[in-house]
mmCIF file of N, CA and C in Angstrom:
data_model
loop_
_atom_site.group_PDB
_atom_site.id
_atom_site.type_symbol
_atom_site.label_atom_id
_atom_site.label_comp_id
_atom_site.label_asym_id
_atom_site.label_seq_id
_atom_site.Cartn_x
_atom_site.Cartn_y
_atom_site.Cartn_z
ATOM 1 N N UNK S 185 0.849 -1.179 0.000
ATOM 2 C CA UNK S 185 0.000 0.000 0.000
ATOM 3 C C UNK S 185 0.890 1.236 0.000
ATOM 4 N N UNK S 186 0.578 2.164 -0.882
ATOM 5 C CA UNK S 186 1.273 3.453 -0.888
ATOM 6 C C UNK S 186 0.471 4.419 -0.023
ATOM 7 N N UNK S 187 1.158 5.269 0.695
ATOM 8 C CA UNK S 187 0.455 6.197 1.580
ATOM 9 C C UNK S 187 1.032 7.600 1.486
ATOM 10 N N UNK S 188 0.169 8.565 1.729
ATOM 11 C CA UNK S 188 0.617 9.953 1.864
ATOM 12 C C UNK S 188 -0.289 10.654 2.855
ATOM 13 N N UNK S 189 0.197 11.780 3.357
ATOM 14 C CA UNK S 189 -0.580 12.619 4.274
ATOM 15 C C UNK S 189 -1.093 13.810 3.493
ATOM 16 N N UNK S 190 -2.315 14.236 3.802
ATOM 17 C CA UNK S 190 -2.921 15.362 3.096
ATOM 18 C C UNK S 190 -3.281 16.465 4.086
ATOM 19 N N UNK S 191 -2.476 17.508 4.070
ATOM 20 C CA UNK S 191 -2.725 18.690 4.890
ATOM 21 C C UNK S 191 -2.643 19.943 4.022
ATOM 22 N N UNK S 192 -3.103 19.831 2.783
ATOM 23 C CA UNK S 192 -2.954 20.955 1.875
ATOM 24 C C UNK S 192 -4.171 21.862 1.831
ATOM 25 N N UNK S 193 -3.961 23.112 1.659
ATOM 26 C CA UNK S 193 -2.693 23.820 1.817
ATOM 27 C C UNK S 193 -2.329 23.978 3.303
ATOM 28 N N UNK S 194 -1.065 23.788 3.575
ATOM 29 C CA UNK S 194 -0.540 23.806 4.936
ATOM 30 C C UNK S 194 -0.861 25.120 5.656
ATOM 31 N N UNK S 195 -0.874 26.219 4.910
ATOM 32 C CA UNK S 195 -1.163 27.533 5.505
ATOM 33 C C UNK S 195 -2.595 27.594 6.032
ATOM 34 N N UNK S 196 -3.471 26.760 5.495
ATOM 35 C CA UNK S 196 -4.848 26.677 5.979
ATOM 36 C C UNK S 196 -4.961 25.666 7.116
ATOM 37 N N UNK S 197 -4.500 24.442 6.894
ATOM 38 C CA UNK S 197 -4.730 23.356 7.847
ATOM 39 C C UNK S 197 -3.946 23.505 9.144
ATOM 40 N N UNK S 198 -2.863 24.279 9.130
ATOM 41 C CA UNK S 198 -2.018 24.425 10.319
ATOM 42 C C UNK S 198 -1.998 25.846 10.889
ATOM 43 N N UNK S 199 -2.932 26.702 10.464
ATOM 44 C CA UNK S 199 -2.916 28.079 10.969
ATOM 45 C C UNK S 199 -3.141 28.103 12.475
ATOM 46 N N UNK S 200 -2.288 28.845 13.139
ATOM 47 C CA UNK S 200 -2.372 28.966 14.592
ATOM 48 C C UNK S 200 -1.703 27.840 15.359
ATOM 49 N N UNK S 201 -1.106 26.867 14.678
ATOM 50 C CA UNK S 201 -0.447 25.757 15.374
ATOM 51 C C UNK S 201 0.746 26.276 16.163
ATOM 52 N N UNK S 202 0.729 26.055 17.463
ATOM 53 C CA UNK S 202 1.765 26.585 18.360
ATOM 54 C C UNK S 202 3.150 26.026 18.052
ATOM 55 N N UNK S 203 3.238 24.812 17.511
ATOM 56 C CA UNK S 203 4.530 24.180 17.260
ATOM 57 C C UNK S 203 5.167 24.584 15.927
ATOM 58 N N UNK S 204 4.441 25.324 15.097
ATOM 59 C CA UNK S 204 4.982 25.726 13.795
ATOM 60 C C UNK S 204 5.925 26.915 13.950
ATOM 61 N N UNK S 205 6.997 26.896 13.194
ATOM 62 C CA UNK S 205 7.925 28.025 13.189
ATOM 63 C C UNK S 205 8.396 28.243 11.755
ATOM 64 N N UNK S 206 8.067 29.373 11.144
ATOM 65 C CA UNK S 206 7.286 30.452 11.742
ATOM 66 C C UNK S 206 5.825 30.050 11.885
ATOM 67 N N UNK S 207 5.166 30.686 12.826
ATOM 68 C CA UNK S 207 3.755 30.396 13.096
ATOM 69 C C UNK S 207 2.906 30.838 11.909
ATOM 70 N N UNK S 208 1.969 29.983 11.515
ATOM 71 C CA UNK S 208 1.063 30.297 10.412
ATOM 72 C C UNK S 208 -0.003 31.270 10.923
ATOM 73 N N UNK S 209 -0.185 32.398 10.236
ATOM 74 C CA UNK S 209 -1.176 33.371 10.716
ATOM 75 C C UNK S 209 -2.604 32.846 10.605
ATOM 76 N N UNK S 210 -3.449 33.354 11.472
ATOM 77 C CA UNK S 210 -4.874 32.993 11.480
ATOM 78 C C UNK S 210 -5.610 33.765 10.392
ATOM 79 N N UNK S 211 -6.782 33.260 10.025
ATOM 80 C CA UNK S 211 -7.647 33.969 9.097
ATOM 81 C C UNK S 211 -7.654 33.429 7.684
ATOM 82 N N UNK S 212 -6.834 32.420 7.404
ATOM 83 C CA UNK S 212 -6.790 31.838 6.056
ATOM 84 C C UNK S 212 -8.069 31.056 5.822
ATOM 85 N N UNK S 213 -8.770 31.344 4.735
ATOM 86 C CA UNK S 213 -10.005 30.661 4.368
ATOM 87 C C UNK S 213 -9.695 29.709 3.218
ATOM 88 N N UNK S 214 -10.353 28.566 3.212
ATOM 89 C CA UNK S 214 -10.124 27.560 2.177
ATOM 90 C C UNK S 214 -11.256 27.564 1.153
ATOM 91 N N UNK S 215 -10.898 27.292 -0.119
ATOM 92 C CA UNK S 215 -11.912 27.077 -1.131
ATOM 93 C C UNK S 215 -11.763 27.904 -2.390
ATOM 94 N N UNK S 216 -10.743 28.754 -2.478
ATOM 95 C CA UNK S 216 -10.539 29.572 -3.670
ATOM 96 C C UNK S 216 -9.905 28.782 -4.801
ATOM 97 N N UNK S 217 -9.675 29.450 -5.940
ATOM 98 C CA UNK S 217 -9.102 28.777 -7.117
ATOM 99 C C UNK S 217 -7.736 28.121 -6.861
ATOM 100 N N UNK S 218 -6.868 28.772 -6.098
ATOM 101 C CA UNK S 218 -5.561 28.170 -5.813
ATOM 102 C C UNK S 218 -5.721 26.906 -4.973
ATOM 103 N N UNK S 219 -6.680 26.927 -4.056
ATOM 104 C CA UNK S 219 -6.933 25.743 -3.232
ATOM 105 C C UNK S 219 -7.483 24.603 -4.074
ATOM 106 N N UNK S 220 -8.370 24.921 -4.987
ATOM 107 C CA UNK S 220 -8.945 23.911 -5.875
ATOM 108 C C UNK S 220 -7.849 23.291 -6.738
ATOM 109 N N UNK S 221 -6.936 24.095 -7.229
ATOM 110 C CA UNK S 221 -5.832 23.594 -8.060
ATOM 111 C C UNK S 221 -4.900 22.700 -7.242
ATOM 112 N N UNK S 222 -4.579 23.112 -6.027
ATOM 113 C CA UNK S 222 -3.694 22.321 -5.157
ATOM 114 C C UNK S 222 -4.324 20.967 -4.868
ATOM 115 N N UNK S 223 -5.580 20.987 -4.559
ATOM 116 C CA UNK S 223 -6.361 19.795 -4.244
ATOM 117 C C UNK S 223 -6.389 18.850 -5.443
ATOM 118 N N UNK S 224 -6.730 19.374 -6.612
ATOM 119 C CA UNK S 224 -6.808 18.560 -7.829
ATOM 120 C C UNK S 224 -5.452 17.949 -8.167
ATOM 121 N N UNK S 225 -4.388 18.722 -8.020
ATOM 122 C CA UNK S 225 -3.048 18.237 -8.340
ATOM 123 C C UNK S 225 -2.638 17.086 -7.426
ATOM 124 N N UNK S 226 -2.861 17.237 -6.140
ATOM 125 C CA UNK S 226 -2.467 16.189 -5.187
ATOM 126 C C UNK S 226 -3.177 14.875 -5.490
ATOM 127 N N UNK S 227 -4.471 14.932 -5.750
ATOM 128 C CA UNK S 227 -5.223 13.714 -5.994
ATOM 129 C C UNK S 227 -4.983 13.156 -7.397
ATOM 130 N N UNK S 228 -4.669 14.005 -8.340
ATOM 131 C CA UNK S 228 -4.315 13.554 -9.682
ATOM 132 C C UNK S 228 -3.013 12.754 -9.643
ATOM 133 N N UNK S 229 -2.034 13.256 -8.893
ATOM 134 C CA UNK S 229 -0.762 12.543 -8.772
ATOM 135 C C UNK S 229 -0.958 11.169 -8.133
ATOM 136 N N UNK S 230 -1.742 11.114 -7.069
ATOM 137 C CA UNK S 230 -1.974 9.844 -6.381
ATOM 138 C C UNK S 230 -2.750 8.872 -7.272
ATOM 139 N N UNK S 231 -3.734 9.387 -8.001
ATOM 140 C CA UNK S 231 -4.522 8.546 -8.909
ATOM 141 C C UNK S 231 -3.642 8.012 -10.034
ATOM 142 N N UNK S 232 -2.794 8.855 -10.590
ATOM 143 C CA UNK S 232 -1.868 8.424 -11.651
ATOM 144 C C UNK S 232 -0.935 7.333 -11.145
ATOM 145 N N UNK S 233 -0.411 7.527 -9.941
ATOM 146 C CA UNK S 233 0.468 6.517 -9.342
ATOM 147 C C UNK S 233 -0.266 5.181 -9.230
ATOM 148 N N UNK S 234 -1.487 5.221 -8.712
ATOM 149 C CA UNK S 234 -2.271 3.991 -8.543
ATOM 150 C C UNK S 234 -2.518 3.312 -9.892
ATOM 151 N N UNK S 235 -2.881 4.095 -10.903
ATOM 152 C CA UNK S 235 -3.152 3.514 -12.227
ATOM 153 C C UNK S 235 -1.901 2.904 -12.844
ATOM 154 N N UNK S 236 -0.744 3.549 -12.668
ATOM 155 C CA UNK S 236 0.511 3.043 -13.233
ATOM 156 C C UNK S 236 0.989 1.777 -12.546
ATOM 157 N N UNK S 237 0.838 1.735 -11.217
ATOM 158 C CA UNK S 237 1.438 0.648 -10.447
ATOM 159 C C UNK S 237 0.453 -0.425 -9.996
ATOM 160 N N UNK S 238 -0.821 -0.068 -9.898
ATOM 161 C CA UNK S 238 -1.808 -0.990 -9.352
ATOM 162 C C UNK S 238 -1.755 -1.091 -7.832
ATOM 163 N N UNK S 239 -0.871 -0.323 -7.222
ATOM 164 C CA UNK S 239 -0.734 -0.348 -5.757
ATOM 165 C C UNK S 239 -1.860 0.483 -5.129
ATOM 166 N N UNK S 240 -2.571 -0.077 -4.151
ATOM 167 C CA UNK S 240 -3.623 0.688 -3.471
ATOM 168 C C UNK S 240 -3.048 1.914 -2.759
ATOM 169 N N UNK S 241 -3.872 2.944 -2.621
ATOM 170 C CA UNK S 241 -3.445 4.192 -1.991
ATOM 171 C C UNK S 241 -4.226 4.412 -0.693
ATOM 172 N N UNK S 242 -3.493 4.773 0.342
ATOM 173 C CA UNK S 242 -4.060 5.123 1.642
ATOM 174 C C UNK S 242 -3.650 6.558 1.965
ATOM 175 N N UNK S 243 -4.624 7.407 2.229
ATOM 176 C CA UNK S 243 -4.313 8.736 2.759
ATOM 177 C C UNK S 243 -4.246 8.531 4.267
ATOM 178 N N UNK S 244 -3.026 8.370 4.759
ATOM 179 C CA UNK S 244 -2.791 7.943 6.134
ATOM 180 C C UNK S 244 -3.119 8.977 7.187
ATOM 181 N N UNK S 245 -3.156 10.230 6.807
ATOM 182 C CA UNK S 245 -3.559 11.314 7.709
ATOM 183 C C UNK S 245 -4.142 12.425 6.864
ATOM 184 N N UNK S 246 -5.218 13.031 7.362
ATOM 185 C CA UNK S 246 -5.722 14.277 6.796
ATOM 186 C C UNK S 246 -6.552 14.968 7.862
ATOM 187 N N UNK S 247 -6.473 16.290 7.885
ATOM 188 C CA UNK S 247 -7.246 17.020 8.885
ATOM 189 C C UNK S 247 -6.891 18.487 8.928
ATOM 190 N N UNK S 248 -7.664 19.208 9.747
ATOM 191 C CA UNK S 248 -7.508 20.659 9.920
ATOM 192 C C UNK S 248 -7.478 20.944 11.419
ATOM 193 N N UNK S 249 -6.532 21.748 11.840
ATOM 194 C CA UNK S 249 -6.373 22.090 13.248
ATOM 195 C C UNK S 249 -7.630 22.769 13.804
ATOM 196 N N UNK S 250 -7.842 22.593 15.099
ATOM 197 C CA UNK S 250 -9.069 23.088 15.735
ATOM 198 C C UNK S 250 -9.117 24.599 15.965
ATOM 199 N N UNK S 251 -8.102 25.322 15.560
ATOM 200 C CA UNK S 251 -8.146 26.787 15.639
ATOM 201 C C UNK S 251 -8.901 27.383 14.445
ATOM 202 N N UNK S 252 -9.167 26.563 13.452
ATOM 203 C CA UNK S 252 -9.907 26.981 12.251
ATOM 204 C C UNK S 252 -11.401 26.861 12.554
ATOM 205 N N UNK S 253 -12.224 27.818 12.089
ATOM 206 C CA UNK S 253 -13.668 27.725 12.326
ATOM 207 C C UNK S 253 -14.245 26.392 11.834
ATOM 208 N N UNK S 254 -15.192 25.875 12.591
ATOM 209 C CA UNK S 254 -15.761 24.547 12.332
ATOM 210 C C UNK S 254 -16.351 24.412 10.940
ATOM 211 N N UNK S 255 -17.025 25.436 10.427
ATOM 212 C CA UNK S 255 -17.614 25.316 9.086
ATOM 213 C C UNK S 255 -16.542 25.119 8.030
ATOM 214 N N UNK S 256 -15.407 25.790 8.176
ATOM 215 C CA UNK S 256 -14.301 25.623 7.235
ATOM 216 C C UNK S 256 -13.660 24.239 7.379
ATOM 217 N N UNK S 257 -13.486 23.794 8.607
ATOM 218 C CA UNK S 257 -12.933 22.456 8.848
ATOM 219 C C UNK S 257 -13.823 21.391 8.209
ATOM 220 N N UNK S 258 -15.132 21.532 8.399
ATOM 221 C CA UNK S 258 -16.073 20.558 7.839
ATOM 222 C C UNK S 258 -16.069 20.570 6.319
ATOM 223 N N UNK S 259 -16.047 21.749 5.715
ATOM 224 C CA UNK S 259 -16.032 21.846 4.240
ATOM 225 C C UNK S 259 -14.793 21.180 3.662
ATOM 226 N N UNK S 260 -13.639 21.491 4.223
ATOM 227 C CA UNK S 260 -12.373 20.918 3.761
ATOM 228 C C UNK S 260 -12.391 19.394 3.926
ATOM 229 N N UNK S 261 -12.797 18.940 5.114
ATOM 230 C CA UNK S 261 -12.809 17.505 5.416
ATOM 231 C C UNK S 261 -13.750 16.750 4.490
ATOM 232 N N UNK S 262 -14.931 17.289 4.281
ATOM 233 C CA UNK S 262 -15.914 16.623 3.426
ATOM 234 C C UNK S 262 -15.422 16.546 1.979
ATOM 235 N N UNK S 263 -14.854 17.639 1.469
ATOM 236 C CA UNK S 263 -14.338 17.643 0.098
ATOM 237 C C UNK S 263 -13.231 16.617 -0.062
ATOM 238 N N UNK S 264 -12.329 16.548 0.908
ATOM 239 C CA UNK S 264 -11.230 15.586 0.841
ATOM 240 C C UNK S 264 -11.768 14.155 0.903
ATOM 241 N N UNK S 265 -12.651 13.893 1.859
ATOM 242 C CA UNK S 265 -13.193 12.540 2.013
ATOM 243 C C UNK S 265 -13.901 12.087 0.743
ATOM 244 N N UNK S 266 -14.699 12.954 0.155
ATOM 245 C CA UNK S 266 -15.405 12.594 -1.073
ATOM 246 C C UNK S 266 -14.426 12.296 -2.211
ATOM 247 N N UNK S 267 -13.380 13.093 -2.331
ATOM 248 C CA UNK S 267 -12.382 12.873 -3.381
ATOM 249 C C UNK S 267 -11.648 11.555 -3.167
ATOM 250 N N UNK S 268 -11.311 11.247 -1.921
ATOM 251 C CA UNK S 268 -10.628 9.988 -1.626
ATOM 252 C C UNK S 268 -11.510 8.802 -1.989
ATOM 253 N N UNK S 269 -12.752 8.877 -1.588
ATOM 254 C CA UNK S 269 -13.663 7.767 -1.874
ATOM 255 C C UNK S 269 -13.921 7.630 -3.370
ATOM 256 N N UNK S 270 -14.062 8.741 -4.077
ATOM 257 C CA UNK S 270 -14.272 8.693 -5.529
ATOM 258 C C UNK S 270 -13.069 8.064 -6.237
ATOM 259 N N UNK S 271 -11.879 8.292 -5.702
ATOM 260 C CA UNK S 271 -10.657 7.741 -6.293
ATOM 261 C C UNK S 271 -10.392 6.301 -5.851
ATOM 262 N N UNK S 272 -11.165 5.820 -4.887
ATOM 263 C CA UNK S 272 -10.954 4.460 -4.387
ATOM 264 C C UNK S 272 -9.858 4.368 -3.349
ATOM 265 N N UNK S 273 -9.477 5.488 -2.746
ATOM 266 C CA UNK S 273 -8.434 5.500 -1.730
ATOM 267 C C UNK S 273 -9.026 5.187 -0.359
ATOM 268 N N UNK S 274 -8.269 4.485 0.448
ATOM 269 C CA UNK S 274 -8.606 4.336 1.861
ATOM 270 C C UNK S 274 -8.100 5.597 2.575
ATOM 271 N N UNK S 275 -8.655 5.868 3.760
ATOM 272 C CA UNK S 275 -8.237 7.080 4.461
ATOM 273 C C UNK S 275 -8.343 6.922 5.968
ATOM 274 N N UNK S 276 -7.627 7.786 6.663
ATOM 275 C CA UNK S 276 -7.645 7.829 8.120
ATOM 276 C C UNK S 276 -7.597 9.290 8.550
ATOM 277 N N UNK S 277 -8.651 9.743 9.215
ATOM 278 C CA UNK S 277 -8.694 11.133 9.693
ATOM 279 C C UNK S 277 -7.706 11.326 10.840
ATOM 280 N N UNK S 278 -7.075 12.498 10.844
ATOM 281 C CA UNK S 278 -6.182 12.869 11.950
ATOM 282 C C UNK S 278 -6.798 14.069 12.614
ATOM 283 N N UNK S 279 -7.240 14.042 13.789
ATOM 284 C CA UNK S 279 -7.174 12.984 14.750
ATOM 285 C C UNK S 279 -8.448 12.942 15.551
ATOM 286 N N UNK S 280 -8.510 12.139 16.582
ATOM 287 C CA UNK S 280 -9.737 11.935 17.348
ATOM 288 C C UNK S 280 -9.990 13.068 18.347
ATOM 289 N N UNK S 281 -9.004 13.344 19.218
ATOM 290 C CA UNK S 281 -9.266 14.333 20.270
ATOM 291 C C UNK S 281 -8.090 15.246 20.579
ATOM 292 N N UNK S 282 -7.122 15.337 19.676
ATOM 293 C CA UNK S 282 -5.978 16.220 19.876
ATOM 294 C C UNK S 282 -6.204 17.560 19.201
ATOM 295 N N UNK S 283 -5.153 18.169 18.691
ATOM 296 C CA UNK S 283 -5.223 19.498 18.069
ATOM 297 C C UNK S 283 -6.048 19.503 16.784
ATOM 298 N N UNK S 284 -6.179 18.353 16.136
ATOM 299 C CA UNK S 284 -6.968 18.240 14.901
ATOM 300 C C UNK S 284 -8.270 17.480 15.178
ATOM 301 N N UNK S 285 -8.769 17.622 16.367
ATOM 302 C CA UNK S 285 -9.871 16.796 16.881
ATOM 303 C C UNK S 285 -11.113 16.771 16.000
ATOM 304 N N UNK S 286 -11.752 15.607 16.042
ATOM 305 C CA UNK S 286 -13.036 15.390 15.369
ATOM 306 C C UNK S 286 -14.119 15.052 16.388
ATOM 307 N N UNK S 287 -13.710 14.794 17.623
ATOM 308 C CA UNK S 287 -14.607 14.324 18.668
ATOM 309 C C UNK S 287 -14.359 15.091 19.956
ATOM 310 N N UNK S 288 -15.438 15.409 20.683
ATOM 311 C CA UNK S 288 -15.345 16.082 21.975
ATOM 312 C C UNK S 288 -15.435 15.017 23.060
ATOM 313 N N UNK S 289 -14.301 14.683 23.679
ATOM 314 C CA UNK S 289 -14.283 13.605 24.670
ATOM 315 C C UNK S 289 -15.017 14.000 25.949
ATOM 316 N N UNK S 290 -15.074 15.276 26.278
ATOM 317 C CA UNK S 290 -15.784 15.708 27.481
ATOM 318 C C UNK S 290 -17.292 15.557 27.331
ATOM 319 N N UNK S 291 -17.799 15.894 26.166
ATOM 320 C CA UNK S 291 -19.240 15.771 25.908
ATOM 321 C C UNK S 291 -19.631 14.420 25.336
ATOM 322 N N UNK S 292 -18.617 13.646 24.957
ATOM 323 C CA UNK S 292 -18.829 12.320 24.368
ATOM 324 C C UNK S 292 -19.696 12.387 23.119
ATOM 325 N N UNK S 293 -19.287 13.306 22.229
ATOM 326 C CA UNK S 293 -20.006 13.430 20.960
ATOM 327 C C UNK S 293 -19.080 13.978 19.884
ATOM 328 N N UNK S 294 -19.436 13.674 18.634
ATOM 329 C CA UNK S 294 -18.687 14.200 17.495
ATOM 330 C C UNK S 294 -18.870 15.709 17.439
ATOM 331 N N UNK S 295 -17.872 16.404 16.964
ATOM 332 C CA UNK S 295 -17.976 17.854 16.818
ATOM 333 C C UNK S 295 -19.065 18.173 15.797
ATOM 334 N N UNK S 296 -19.730 19.316 15.944
ATOM 335 C CA UNK S 296 -20.830 19.667 15.037
ATOM 336 C C UNK S 296 -20.418 19.595 13.561
ATOM 337 N N UNK S 297 -21.184 18.827 12.791
ATOM 338 C CA UNK S 297 -20.940 18.703 11.355
ATOM 339 C C UNK S 297 -19.892 17.681 10.971
ATOM 340 N N UNK S 298 -19.134 17.169 11.935
ATOM 341 C CA UNK S 298 -18.017 16.280 11.603
ATOM 342 C C UNK S 298 -18.493 14.897 11.160
ATOM 343 N N UNK S 299 -19.592 14.419 11.717
ATOM 344 C CA UNK S 299 -20.114 13.121 11.275
ATOM 345 C C UNK S 299 -20.457 13.176 9.789
ATOM 346 N N UNK S 300 -21.116 14.243 9.375
ATOM 347 C CA UNK S 300 -21.441 14.418 7.952
ATOM 348 C C UNK S 300 -20.172 14.549 7.124
ATOM 349 N N UNK S 301 -19.216 15.340 7.601
ATOM 350 C CA UNK S 301 -17.974 15.536 6.848
ATOM 351 C C UNK S 301 -17.224 14.226 6.644
ATOM 352 N N UNK S 302 -17.226 13.379 7.660
ATOM 353 C CA UNK S 302 -16.477 12.127 7.580
ATOM 354 C C UNK S 302 -17.249 10.957 6.991
ATOM 355 N N UNK S 303 -18.580 11.000 7.047
ATOM 356 C CA UNK S 303 -19.335 9.836 6.604
ATOM 357 C C UNK S 303 -20.431 10.161 5.581
ATOM 358 N N UNK S 304 -20.807 11.426 5.464
ATOM 359 C CA UNK S 304 -21.899 11.790 4.582
ATOM 360 C C UNK S 304 -23.257 11.533 5.212
ATOM 361 N N UNK S 305 -23.259 11.272 6.517
ATOM 362 C CA UNK S 305 -24.527 11.044 7.233
ATOM 363 C C UNK S 305 -24.704 12.047 8.339
#
């Protein structure tokens, strides 16, 4: 299985991350033409690799840090998940309850909109 991590564009998915140096500024919104091109290119490369080699593809990590507004996190996550599934890729969301959380362990529930983003339900 071939694998890659998808955090593109990094300036969006990692904005406000305390461990980044230099720190990515807040306020980056996802979904413009440059983002669409970056997204298409990444998945085109992975699809081409799969077609050439026959090796299955796993997106081993993908996610958006919790400093990004939830509606933007959900839009990005849903678009990525749909593209992975359309391409026949397996995937693993990063992460459950850390900085890229999808679940609220204190309330014992998925974050608002995240179930739909990850499953379409």
